Short mmCIF file of C-alpha atoms in Angstrom, two decimals:
data_model
loop_
_atom_site.label_atom_id
_atom_site.label_comp_id
_atom_site.label_asym_id
_atom_site.label_seq_id
_atom_site.Cartn_x
_atom_site.Cartn_y
_atom_site.Cartn_z
CA ILE A 15 -0.06 0.05 0.07
CA LEU A 16 2.83 2.24 0.87
CA ASP A 17 4.29 2.21 -2.35
CA GLU A 18 1.26 3.66 -3.63
CA TYR A 19 2.07 6.70 -1.83
CA VAL A 20 5.38 7.44 -3.08
CA PRO A 21 4.32 9.72 -5.95
CA ILE A 22 2.33 11.82 -3.64
CA MET A 23 5.51 12.01 -1.36
CA ASN A 24 7.64 12.74 -4.29
CA ARG A 25 5.47 15.67 -5.45
CA ARG A 26 4.97 17.07 -1.99
CA ALA A 27 8.77 16.78 -1.38
CA ALA A 28 10.10 18.43 -4.22
CA VAL A 29 7.73 21.75 -3.12
CA LEU A 30 9.12 21.26 0.46
CA CYS A 31 12.77 21.40 -1.13
CA GLU A 32 11.92 24.88 -3.17
CA LYS A 33 10.75 26.34 -0.22
CA LEU A 34 13.74 25.44 1.93
CA ALA A 35 16.01 26.50 -0.92
CA VAL A 36 14.52 30.02 -0.41
CA LEU A 37 14.03 30.13 3.46
CA GLY A 38 17.59 28.62 3.90
CA ARG A 39 19.11 31.96 2.78
CA ASP A 40 18.58 33.28 6.54
CA HIS A 41 17.91 31.67 9.55
CA PHE A 42 14.10 30.26 10.15
CA ASP A 43 12.22 28.24 12.20
CA LEU A 44 12.02 24.80 10.53
CA LEU A 45 9.17 23.08 12.53
CA PRO A 46 6.08 25.23 11.02
CA VAL A 47 7.44 24.58 7.63
CA MET A 48 7.61 20.82 8.18
CA ARG A 49 4.42 20.62 9.72
CA LEU A 50 2.59 21.79 6.69
CA ALA A 51 4.20 19.84 4.52
CA THR A 52 3.48 16.43 6.56
CA PHE A 53 0.11 17.69 6.88
CA GLY A 54 -0.40 18.03 3.18
CA ILE A 55 1.13 14.63 2.48
CA LEU A 56 -0.70 12.78 5.31
CA PHE A 57 -4.10 14.59 4.30
CA GLU A 58 -3.47 13.50 0.61
CA THR A 59 -2.59 10.03 1.48
CA ALA A 60 -5.13 9.37 4.21
CA MET A 61 -8.09 11.27 2.84
CA GLY A 62 -7.39 11.44 -0.71
CA ILE A 63 -7.66 15.18 -0.90
CA THR A 64 -4.98 17.40 -2.23
CA LEU A 65 -4.41 20.73 -0.49
CA ASP A 66 -1.84 23.29 -0.86
CA GLU A 67 -0.30 25.15 2.06
CA GLU A 68 -2.87 27.91 2.01
CA ASP A 69 -5.83 25.48 1.83
CA VAL A 70 -4.05 23.94 5.04
CA LYS A 71 -3.94 27.00 6.69
CA LYS A 72 -7.71 27.82 6.04
CA THR A 73 -8.84 24.50 7.43
CA GLY A 74 -7.85 25.66 10.89
CA PHE A 75 -6.85 22.18 11.62
CA LEU A 76 -3.46 22.86 12.88
CA LYS A 77 -4.54 25.69 15.22
CA VAL A 78 -7.09 23.71 16.65
CA ASN A 79 -4.94 20.78 17.20
CA ASP A 80 -2.22 22.99 19.00
CA GLU A 81 -4.77 24.25 21.30
CA ILE A 82 -5.80 20.75 22.07
CA ALA A 83 -2.28 19.50 22.92
CA THR A 84 -1.68 22.52 25.29
CA ASP A 85 -5.06 21.74 26.93
CA ILE A 86 -3.75 18.19 27.49
CA ILE A 87 -0.59 19.31 29.11
CA THR A 88 -2.25 21.84 31.12
CA ARG A 89 -4.77 19.38 32.61
CA MET A 90 -1.74 16.85 33.27
CA MET A 91 -0.37 19.69 35.32
CA ASN A 92 -3.64 20.12 37.62
CA ILE A 93 -4.33 17.00 39.46
CA HIS A 94 -7.95 18.47 40.22
CA HIS A 95 -8.58 18.38 36.66
CA TRP A 96 -8.21 14.74 36.20
CA PRO A 97 -11.35 13.15 36.93
CA ASP A 98 -13.33 13.72 33.50
CA PHE A 99 -16.82 14.47 35.40
CA ILE A 100 -14.77 17.48 37.22
CA TYR A 101 -12.92 18.49 34.12
CA ARG A 102 -16.16 18.80 32.04
CA ARG A 103 -17.55 21.43 34.27
CA THR A 104 -14.77 23.66 34.09
CA GLY A 105 -14.43 26.40 31.36
CA ALA A 106 -10.94 25.06 30.30
CA GLY A 107 -12.94 21.54 29.95
CA GLN A 108 -15.69 23.12 28.17
CA ARG A 109 -13.53 24.88 25.76
CA TYR A 110 -11.40 21.73 25.19
CA TYR A 111 -14.30 19.44 24.29
CA GLU A 112 -15.52 22.12 22.11
CA LYS A 113 -12.29 22.12 20.35
CA VAL A 114 -12.34 18.15 20.07
CA GLY A 115 -15.78 18.13 18.65
CA LEU A 116 -14.60 20.75 15.99
CA ILE A 117 -11.85 18.07 14.84
CA LYS A 118 -14.35 15.28 15.12
CA LYS A 119 -16.93 17.08 12.95
CA TYR A 120 -14.25 18.07 10.42
CA THR A 121 -13.24 14.24 9.58
CA ARG A 122 -17.00 13.33 10.03
CA ASP A 123 -17.97 15.91 7.12
CA ILE A 124 -15.02 14.46 4.79
CA LEU A 125 -15.96 10.82 5.42
CA ASP A 126 -19.50 11.92 4.63
CA CYS A 127 -18.35 13.48 1.41
CA ARG A 128 -16.20 10.71 0.56
CA LYS A 129 -18.76 8.06 1.18
CA LYS A 130 -21.07 9.81 -1.29
CA ASN A 131 -18.37 9.87 -3.78
CA TYR A 132 -17.70 6.13 -3.06
CA LYS A 133 -20.98 5.20 -3.99
CA ILE A 134 -21.18 7.57 -7.13
CA GLU A 135 -17.99 6.42 -8.51
CA GLY A 136 -18.43 2.85 -8.14
CA ASP A 137 -15.63 0.73 -9.60
CA LYS A 138 -13.18 3.86 -9.78
CA ALA A 139 -13.71 4.37 -6.40
CA VAL A 140 -12.50 0.66 -5.38
CA GLN A 141 -9.17 1.52 -7.43
CA LYS A 142 -8.11 4.44 -5.02
CA LYS A 143 -5.56 3.79 -2.66
CA SER A 144 -5.90 6.50 -0.04
CA PHE A 145 -6.38 5.11 3.51
CA MET A 146 -9.81 6.44 3.75
CA ASP A 147 -10.69 4.83 0.60
CA ILE A 148 -9.28 1.56 1.89
CA LEU A 149 -11.45 1.60 5.05
CA LEU A 150 -14.53 2.54 3.29
CA ARG A 151 -14.35 -0.59 0.86
CA MET A 152 -13.68 -2.52 3.99
CA HIS A 153 -16.74 -0.91 5.39
CA MET A 154 -19.05 -0.81 2.53
CA GLU A 155 -18.14 -3.94 0.37
CA GLU A 156 -16.74 -6.48 3.28
CA GLY A 157 -18.67 -4.95 6.58
CA VAL A 158 -15.32 -5.10 8.46
CA PHE A 159 -15.75 -1.48 10.06
CA THR A 160 -18.57 0.58 11.16
CA GLU A 161 -18.33 4.42 10.23
CA ASP A 162 -17.72 5.22 13.94
CA GLU A 163 -14.78 2.90 13.90
CA ILE A 164 -13.42 4.47 10.68
CA ARG A 165 -13.80 7.78 11.97
CA GLU A 166 -11.58 6.88 15.15
CA GLU A 167 -9.06 5.37 12.73
CA VAL A 168 -9.09 8.38 10.42
CA ASN A 169 -8.81 10.74 13.66
CA THR A 170 -5.97 8.89 15.13
CA PHE A 171 -4.02 8.71 11.90
CA MET A 172 -4.70 12.63 11.53
CA ILE A 173 -3.85 13.97 14.80
CA GLY A 174 -1.15 11.60 15.55
CA GLY A 175 0.58 11.16 12.31
CA PHE A 176 1.64 14.76 10.87
CA ASP A 177 2.97 16.28 13.97
CA THR A 178 5.33 13.11 14.87
CA THR A 179 6.81 12.93 11.31
CA ALA A 180 7.49 16.76 11.40
CA THR A 181 9.24 16.76 14.81
CA ALA A 182 11.10 13.87 13.79
CA ALA A 183 12.37 15.73 10.47
CA SER A 184 13.13 18.73 11.91
CA PHE A 185 15.31 17.24 14.57
CA ALA A 186 17.08 15.11 11.96
CA ILE A 187 17.78 18.16 10.23
CA HIS A 188 18.76 20.07 13.26
CA LEU A 189 21.43 17.01 14.15
CA LEU A 190 22.85 17.15 10.26
CA GLY A 191 23.39 20.95 10.80
CA ASN A 192 25.31 20.51 13.96
CA HIS A 193 27.11 17.39 12.70
CA PRO A 194 28.70 18.38 9.54
CA GLU A 195 30.64 15.00 9.27
CA ALA A 196 27.24 13.09 9.30
CA GLN A 197 25.79 15.42 6.62
CA ALA A 198 28.87 15.07 4.50
CA LYS A 199 28.50 11.24 4.91
CA VAL A 200 24.60 11.47 4.02
CA HIS A 201 25.46 13.82 0.88
CA GLU A 202 28.01 11.34 -0.39
CA GLU A 203 25.64 8.23 0.00
CA LEU A 204 22.71 10.35 -1.80
CA ASP A 205 25.37 11.02 -4.76
CA ALA A 206 26.15 7.39 -5.00
CA VAL A 207 22.58 6.30 -5.57
CA PHE A 208 21.23 9.69 -7.45
CA GLY A 209 24.47 10.43 -9.12
CA SER A 210 24.09 13.71 -11.10
CA ASP A 211 20.34 13.48 -11.63
CA ARG A 212 19.05 15.59 -8.62
CA VAL A 213 15.44 15.84 -9.84
CA ARG A 214 14.30 12.40 -10.53
CA PRO A 215 11.70 10.74 -8.38
CA VAL A 216 12.78 8.61 -5.23
CA THR A 217 11.83 5.07 -5.44
CA THR A 218 11.04 2.53 -2.67
CA GLU A 219 14.55 0.79 -4.30
CA ASP A 220 16.47 3.94 -3.58
CA ILE A 221 15.36 4.19 -0.14
CA LYS A 222 16.58 0.42 0.42
CA HIS A 223 20.22 1.82 -0.57
CA LEU A 224 20.18 4.94 1.55
CA LYS A 225 21.44 2.84 4.75
CA TYR A 226 23.48 5.61 6.31
CA LEU A 227 20.42 7.97 5.97
CA ASP A 228 18.40 5.28 7.94
CA CYS A 229 20.86 5.25 10.65
CA VAL A 230 21.02 9.02 11.11
CA ILE A 231 17.29 9.19 11.11
CA LYS A 232 16.95 6.30 13.75
CA GLU A 233 19.45 8.27 15.65
CA ALA A 234 17.54 11.31 15.57
CA LEU A 235 14.56 9.23 16.96
CA ARG A 236 16.63 7.83 19.81
CA LEU A 237 17.95 11.39 21.04
CA TYR A 238 14.55 13.03 20.26
CA PRO A 239 11.57 10.96 20.11
CA PRO A 240 8.66 12.87 18.68
CA ILE A 241 6.71 11.31 21.65
CA PRO A 242 8.92 11.52 24.67
CA ALA A 243 6.73 9.71 27.08
CA ILE A 244 3.80 7.24 26.72
CA ALA A 245 0.94 6.09 29.32
CA ARG A 246 -0.72 2.56 29.43
CA LYS A 247 -3.44 1.09 31.68
CA LEU A 248 -1.85 -2.08 32.85
CA GLY A 249 -4.34 -5.03 32.03
CA GLU A 250 -2.40 -7.34 34.71
CA ASP A 251 -0.30 -7.27 37.64
CA ILE A 252 3.65 -6.39 36.68
CA HIS A 253 6.14 -7.72 38.88
CA ILE A 254 9.55 -5.96 38.62
CA GLU A 255 11.96 -7.56 41.24
CA LYS A 256 10.42 -7.10 44.51
CA TYR A 257 7.94 -4.67 43.64
CA THR A 258 4.37 -5.30 41.92
CA ILE A 259 2.33 -2.48 39.79
CA PRO A 260 -1.09 -3.90 40.06
CA LYS A 261 -3.48 -4.07 37.37
CA GLY A 262 -5.69 -1.16 36.23
CA THR A 263 -2.75 1.28 37.17
CA VAL A 264 -1.85 3.78 34.47
CA SER A 265 2.01 3.79 34.13
CA VAL A 266 4.13 6.38 32.29
CA ILE A 267 7.05 5.11 30.25
CA PHE A 268 9.38 7.87 29.54
CA ILE A 269 11.39 6.90 26.16
CA TYR A 270 13.43 9.80 26.43
CA PHE A 271 15.30 8.55 29.19
CA MET A 272 15.15 5.19 28.05
CA HIS A 273 16.78 6.28 24.84
CA ARG A 274 19.44 8.00 26.98
CA HIS A 275 20.26 5.11 29.79
CA PRO A 276 24.10 4.48 29.85
CA ARG A 277 23.42 0.76 30.30
CA PHE A 278 21.97 0.54 26.51
CA PHE A 279 24.01 3.17 25.17
CA PRO A 280 27.51 3.88 26.39
CA LYS A 281 27.58 7.58 25.05
CA PRO A 282 23.90 8.36 25.16
CA ASN A 283 24.10 11.62 24.53
CA ASP A 284 26.73 11.75 21.63
#
């Protein structure tokens, strides 16, 4: 399935490179640029809808998404807001759920539109390969998913996909900029694969040969994981040496510190 998205990524990446070539003449904030790019890629591959940067800005999706993320962190810092029945009665909670409702309405409207088009297009719709088209086919032709399940999948894909990718790419570029010797090796590898042809589309076969670049990306993810911590509710008792963490406990795993633990990485900060 991912191979079908390569042309979209190539086209979007070319636009990004042109923009970076202009912005790179002076210092600038990379993350907003990467967020617009990754959101455009994700929206087209997930929804099957092409948006340029101005269209992305007009949706207001990024702004609302940022506000929701800030609200979540703020809530985490206030123990009195942890219980949902209390938080929903606060002004902050009401504003938060209003924003969540906007995101859900946005994806619901798109799903309704795509579903109508699916019925009209028939066989042509079956041939499409966007993430939503695949889910719709499984819903309408095979009965695998309900509409609510599709919406949840799309919400997860959209909210959790573009920002983490943009953050990871930004940190990788930041690290390359601060380690010119690694940047030179990446450049050398790219020259070995693409030669003098700097404009031809990247293929999945090319990516298989970019082994050093793969290492750079993985090292960037180790040093700066886009999601520094995750929380999981335990489905069973967990025994660690003489301690027992009971079932039902919400456990927080700090990926950032795990990735910098000297037991696993002799020089964790290098």
